[in-house]
PDB file of C-alpha atoms in Angstrom:
ATOM      1  CA  MET A 106       5.507 -28.696 -29.531  1.00 41.00           C
ATOM      2  CA  ALA A 107       3.123 -31.498 -29.206  1.00 48.00           C
ATOM      3  CA  ASP A 108       0.531 -29.660 -27.227  1.00 51.00           C
ATOM      4  CA  GLY A 109       0.171 -26.895 -29.822  1.00 51.00           C
ATOM      5  CA  CYS A 110       1.774 -24.270 -27.618  1.00 54.00           C
ATOM      6  CA  ASP A 111       4.298 -22.129 -29.330  1.00 55.00           C
ATOM      7  CA  ILE A 112       5.950 -20.714 -26.101  1.00 70.00           C
ATOM      8  CA  SER A 113       9.856 -20.654 -26.182  1.00 82.00           C
ATOM      9  CA  PRO A 114      11.769 -21.029 -23.093  1.00 92.00           C
ATOM     10  CA  THR A 115      13.254 -17.809 -21.723  1.00 94.00           C
ATOM     11  CA  MET A 116      16.998 -17.320 -21.336  1.00 97.00           C
ATOM     12  CA  LEU A 117      16.532 -17.834 -17.693  1.00 97.00           C
ATOM     13  CA  ASP A 118      14.704 -21.140 -18.339  1.00 96.00           C
ATOM     14  CA  ARG A 119      17.564 -22.220 -20.639  1.00 97.00           C
ATOM     15  CA  TYR A 120      20.205 -21.439 -17.875  1.00 98.00           C
ATOM     16  CA  ARG A 121      18.169 -23.431 -15.351  1.00 97.00           C
ATOM     17  CA  GLN A 122      17.720 -26.360 -17.685  1.00 97.00           C
ATOM     18  CA  ARG A 123      21.491 -26.511 -18.293  1.00 97.00           C
ATOM     19  CA  ASP A 124      22.051 -26.438 -14.528  1.00 97.00           C
ATOM     20  CA  GLU A 125      23.891 -23.119 -14.885  1.00 97.00           C
ATOM     21  CA  LEU A 126      21.564 -21.587 -12.204  1.00 97.00           C
ATOM     22  CA  ASP A 127      20.382 -23.234  -9.087  1.00 97.00           C
ATOM     23  CA  ALA A 128      16.718 -23.372  -8.115  1.00 97.00           C
ATOM     24  CA  ARG A 129      16.922 -20.401  -5.737  1.00 98.00           C
ATOM     25  CA  GLN A 130      18.648 -18.196  -8.429  1.00 98.00           C
ATOM     26  CA  TYR A 131      16.019 -19.329 -10.971  1.00 97.00           C
ATOM     27  CA  CYS A 132      13.122 -18.540  -8.611  1.00 97.00           C
ATOM     28  CA  ALA A 133      14.507 -15.073  -7.817  1.00 98.00           C
ATOM     29  CA  GLY A 134      14.800 -14.294 -11.565  1.00 98.00           C
ATOM     30  CA  ASP A 135      11.381 -15.682 -12.245  1.00 96.00           C
ATOM     31  CA  ALA A 136       9.957 -13.616  -9.444  1.00 97.00           C
ATOM     32  CA  LEU A 137      11.475 -10.499 -10.964  1.00 97.00           C
ATOM     33  CA  HIS A 138      10.010 -11.329 -14.332  1.00 96.00           C
ATOM     34  CA  ARG A 139       6.585 -11.930 -12.857  1.00 94.00           C
ATOM     35  CA  LEU A 140       6.599  -8.431 -11.240  1.00 95.00           C
ATOM     36  CA  TYR A 141       7.538  -6.978 -14.580  1.00 95.00           C
ATOM     37  CA  VAL A 142       4.598  -8.734 -16.220  1.00 93.00           C
ATOM     38  CA  ALA A 143       2.328  -7.758 -13.369  1.00 92.00           C
ATOM     39  CA  ALA A 144       3.336  -4.113 -13.787  1.00 92.00           C
ATOM     40  CA  GLY A 145       2.154  -4.269 -17.385  1.00 88.00           C
ATOM     41  CA  ARG A 146       5.686  -3.900 -18.773  1.00 80.00           C
ATOM     42  CA  SER A 147       5.654  -6.967 -20.838  1.00 67.00           C
ATOM     43  CA  PRO A 148       4.185  -7.476 -24.386  1.00 55.00           C
ATOM     44  CA  THR A 149       2.417 -10.518 -22.865  1.00 49.00           C
ATOM     45  CA  MET A 150      -0.620  -9.874 -20.803  1.00 45.00           C
ATOM     46  CA  SER A 151      -0.825 -11.218 -17.307  1.00 43.00           C
ATOM     47  CA  LEU A 152      -4.124 -13.188 -16.976  1.00 45.00           C
ATOM     48  CA  GLU A 153      -3.657 -13.223 -13.216  1.00 47.00           C
ATOM     49  CA  LEU A 154      -3.668  -9.442 -13.058  1.00 45.00           C
ATOM     50  CA  VAL A 155      -7.364  -8.880 -13.863  1.00 46.00           C
ATOM     51  CA  GLY A 156      -9.675 -11.195 -11.967  1.00 51.00           C
ATOM     52  CA  VAL A 157     -13.404 -11.889 -12.507  1.00 47.00           C
ATOM     53  CA  GLY A 158     -15.283  -8.795 -11.239  1.00 55.00           C
ATOM     54  CA  ASP A 159     -12.088  -6.748 -10.936  1.00 60.00           C
ATOM     55  CA  THR A 160     -12.460  -2.994 -11.528  1.00 71.00           C
ATOM     56  CA  GLU A 161     -10.159  -1.104 -13.752  1.00 76.00           C
ATOM     57  CA  LYS A 162      -9.007   0.861 -10.667  1.00 74.00           C
ATOM     58  CA  ASN A 163      -7.987  -2.194  -8.827  1.00 82.00           C
ATOM     59  CA  ALA A 164      -6.078  -3.496 -11.874  1.00 81.00           C
ATOM     60  CA  HIS A 165      -4.195  -0.064 -12.133  1.00 84.00           C
ATOM     61  CA  ALA A 166      -3.413  -0.205  -8.469  1.00 88.00           C
ATOM     62  CA  ARG A 167      -2.033  -3.655  -8.614  1.00 89.00           C
ATOM     63  CA  LYS A 168       0.138  -2.629 -11.625  1.00 90.00           C
ATOM     64  CA  ALA A 169       1.461   0.251  -9.780  1.00 91.00           C
ATOM     65  CA  ASP A 170       2.188  -1.893  -6.772  1.00 92.00           C
ATOM     66  CA  ALA A 171       4.016  -4.389  -8.897  1.00 93.00           C
ATOM     67  CA  TRP A 172       6.048  -1.560 -10.480  1.00 94.00           C
ATOM     68  CA  VAL A 173       6.981  -0.206  -6.992  1.00 94.00           C
ATOM     69  CA  GLU A 174       8.037  -3.669  -5.905  1.00 96.00           C
ATOM     70  CA  LEU A 175       9.998  -4.292  -8.905  1.00 96.00           C
ATOM     71  CA  ASN A 176      11.970  -1.002  -8.493  1.00 95.00           C
ATOM     72  CA  GLN A 177      12.586  -1.702  -4.785  1.00 97.00           C
ATOM     73  CA  ALA A 178      14.049  -5.166  -5.656  1.00 97.00           C
ATOM     74  CA  LEU A 179      16.337  -3.637  -8.271  1.00 97.00           C
ATOM     75  CA  ARG A 180      17.453  -0.861  -5.876  1.00 97.00           C
ATOM     76  CA  ALA A 181      18.167  -3.472  -3.197  1.00 96.00           C
ATOM     77  CA  VAL A 182      20.371  -5.334  -5.617  1.00 97.00           C
ATOM     78  CA  GLY A 183      22.146  -2.300  -6.485  1.00 96.00           C
ATOM     79  CA  GLN A 184      23.153  -0.365  -9.597  1.00 95.00           C
ATOM     80  CA  ARG A 185      26.179  -2.454 -10.340  1.00 94.00           C
ATOM     81  CA  LEU A 186      24.214  -5.678 -10.447  1.00 95.00           C
ATOM     82  CA  SER A 187      20.737  -4.729 -11.540  1.00 96.00           C
ATOM     83  CA  PRO A 188      21.635  -4.054 -15.272  1.00 96.00           C
ATOM     84  CA  VAL A 189      22.439  -7.704 -15.849  1.00 97.00           C
ATOM     85  CA  LEU A 190      19.198  -8.725 -14.320  1.00 97.00           C
ATOM     86  CA  LEU A 191      17.244  -6.379 -16.577  1.00 96.00           C
ATOM     87  CA  HIS A 192      19.119  -7.723 -19.523  1.00 97.00           C
ATOM     88  CA  VAL A 193      18.489 -11.404 -18.807  1.00 97.00           C
ATOM     89  CA  CYS A 194      15.267 -11.673 -16.771  1.00 96.00           C
ATOM     90  CA  LEU A 195      13.332  -8.805 -18.394  1.00 95.00           C
ATOM     91  CA  ALA A 196      14.626  -8.437 -21.901  1.00 95.00           C
ATOM     92  CA  ASP A 197      15.522 -12.140 -22.307  1.00 95.00           C
ATOM     93  CA  GLY A 198      19.080 -11.561 -23.467  1.00 96.00           C
ATOM     94  CA  ALA A 199      22.189 -13.671 -22.790  1.00 97.00           C
ATOM     95  CA  ALA A 200      24.431 -12.783 -19.900  1.00 98.00           C
ATOM     96  CA  SER A 201      27.464 -13.080 -22.090  1.00 97.00           C
ATOM     97  CA  ALA A 202      25.961 -10.594 -24.502  1.00 97.00           C
ATOM     98  CA  TRP A 203      25.395  -8.119 -21.674  1.00 97.00           C
ATOM     99  CA  ALA A 204      28.962  -8.636 -20.572  1.00 96.00           C
ATOM    100  CA  ARG A 205      30.393  -8.084 -24.183  1.00 97.00           C
ATOM    101  CA  LYS A 206      28.196  -4.956 -24.655  1.00 96.00           C
ATOM    102  CA  ASN A 207      29.490  -3.462 -21.328  1.00 94.00           C
ATOM    103  CA  GLY A 208      33.112  -4.194 -22.013  1.00 94.00           C
ATOM    104  CA  HIS A 209      33.499  -7.178 -19.852  1.00 93.00           C
ATOM    105  CA  ASP A 210      34.757 -10.729 -20.702  1.00 95.00           C
ATOM    106  CA  PRO A 211      31.734 -12.503 -22.085  1.00 94.00           C
ATOM    107  CA  ARG A 212      32.645 -15.532 -19.986  1.00 93.00           C
ATOM    108  CA  GLY A 213      32.067 -13.660 -16.792  1.00 95.00           C
ATOM    109  CA  GLY A 214      28.517 -12.657 -17.684  1.00 96.00           C
ATOM    110  CA  LEU A 215      26.966 -15.810 -16.205  1.00 97.00           C
ATOM    111  CA  THR A 216      28.938 -15.413 -12.944  1.00 96.00           C
ATOM    112  CA  LEU A 217      27.768 -11.948 -12.509  1.00 97.00           C
ATOM    113  CA  LEU A 218      24.263 -13.026 -13.227  1.00 98.00           C
ATOM    114  CA  ARG A 219      24.555 -15.652 -10.452  1.00 98.00           C
ATOM    115  CA  VAL A 220      25.760 -13.090  -8.028  1.00 97.00           C
ATOM    116  CA  ALA A 221      22.968 -10.763  -8.958  1.00 98.00           C
ATOM    117  CA  LEU A 222      20.359 -13.484  -8.592  1.00 98.00           C
ATOM    118  CA  ASP A 223      21.828 -14.512  -5.303  1.00 98.00           C
ATOM    119  CA  SER A 224      21.421 -10.964  -4.069  1.00 97.00           C
ATOM    120  CA  LEU A 225      17.790 -10.761  -5.490  1.00 98.00           C
ATOM    121  CA  ALA A 226      16.965 -14.072  -3.822  1.00 98.00           C
ATOM    122  CA  ASP A 227      18.173 -12.502  -0.498  1.00 97.00           C
ATOM    123  CA  TYR A 228      15.977  -9.550  -0.975  1.00 97.00           C
ATOM    124  CA  PHE A 229      12.959 -11.698  -1.625  1.00 97.00           C
ATOM    125  CA  ARG A 230      13.900 -13.840   1.246  1.00 96.00           C
ATOM    126  CA  HIS A 231      13.980 -17.121  -0.598  1.00 94.00           C
ATOM    127  CA  PRO A 232      14.966 -20.091   1.445  1.00 90.00           C
ATOM    128  CA  GLY A 233      18.714 -21.228   1.340  1.00 86.00           C
ATOM    129  CA  GLY A 234      21.726 -19.250   0.557  1.00 73.00           C
ATOM    130  CA  GLY A 235      22.848 -19.264   4.194  1.00 57.00           C
ATOM    131  CA  ARG A 236      22.352 -15.484   4.647  1.00 46.00           C
TER     132      ARG A 236
END
């Protein structure tokens, strides 16, 4: 990259760039990923998590709160849809690979991801969706 950054787009980013997800779906997946990072479950460190003058106790409390919220969101989506969210939004895998691995037609992986993200967007109360 020209600016010297070596950050690759995520699978979620790629789906959005190819217009395979709408903005609402993308925002829901991104919100889930941000909770994952805030919970300290990502190899990348969240710089927003620890503020200036923050105590270790506060940082741990925020991580715990993010972990609880992440799990609540996944429970709201349900056990049939949350695995594809875990695979794409948190593990950065392809929806088709998730479908293939779980005995489904790989071409249906993206459709299932869209349904899961729509449900997640409803949980987060993102605007649109008509629900």
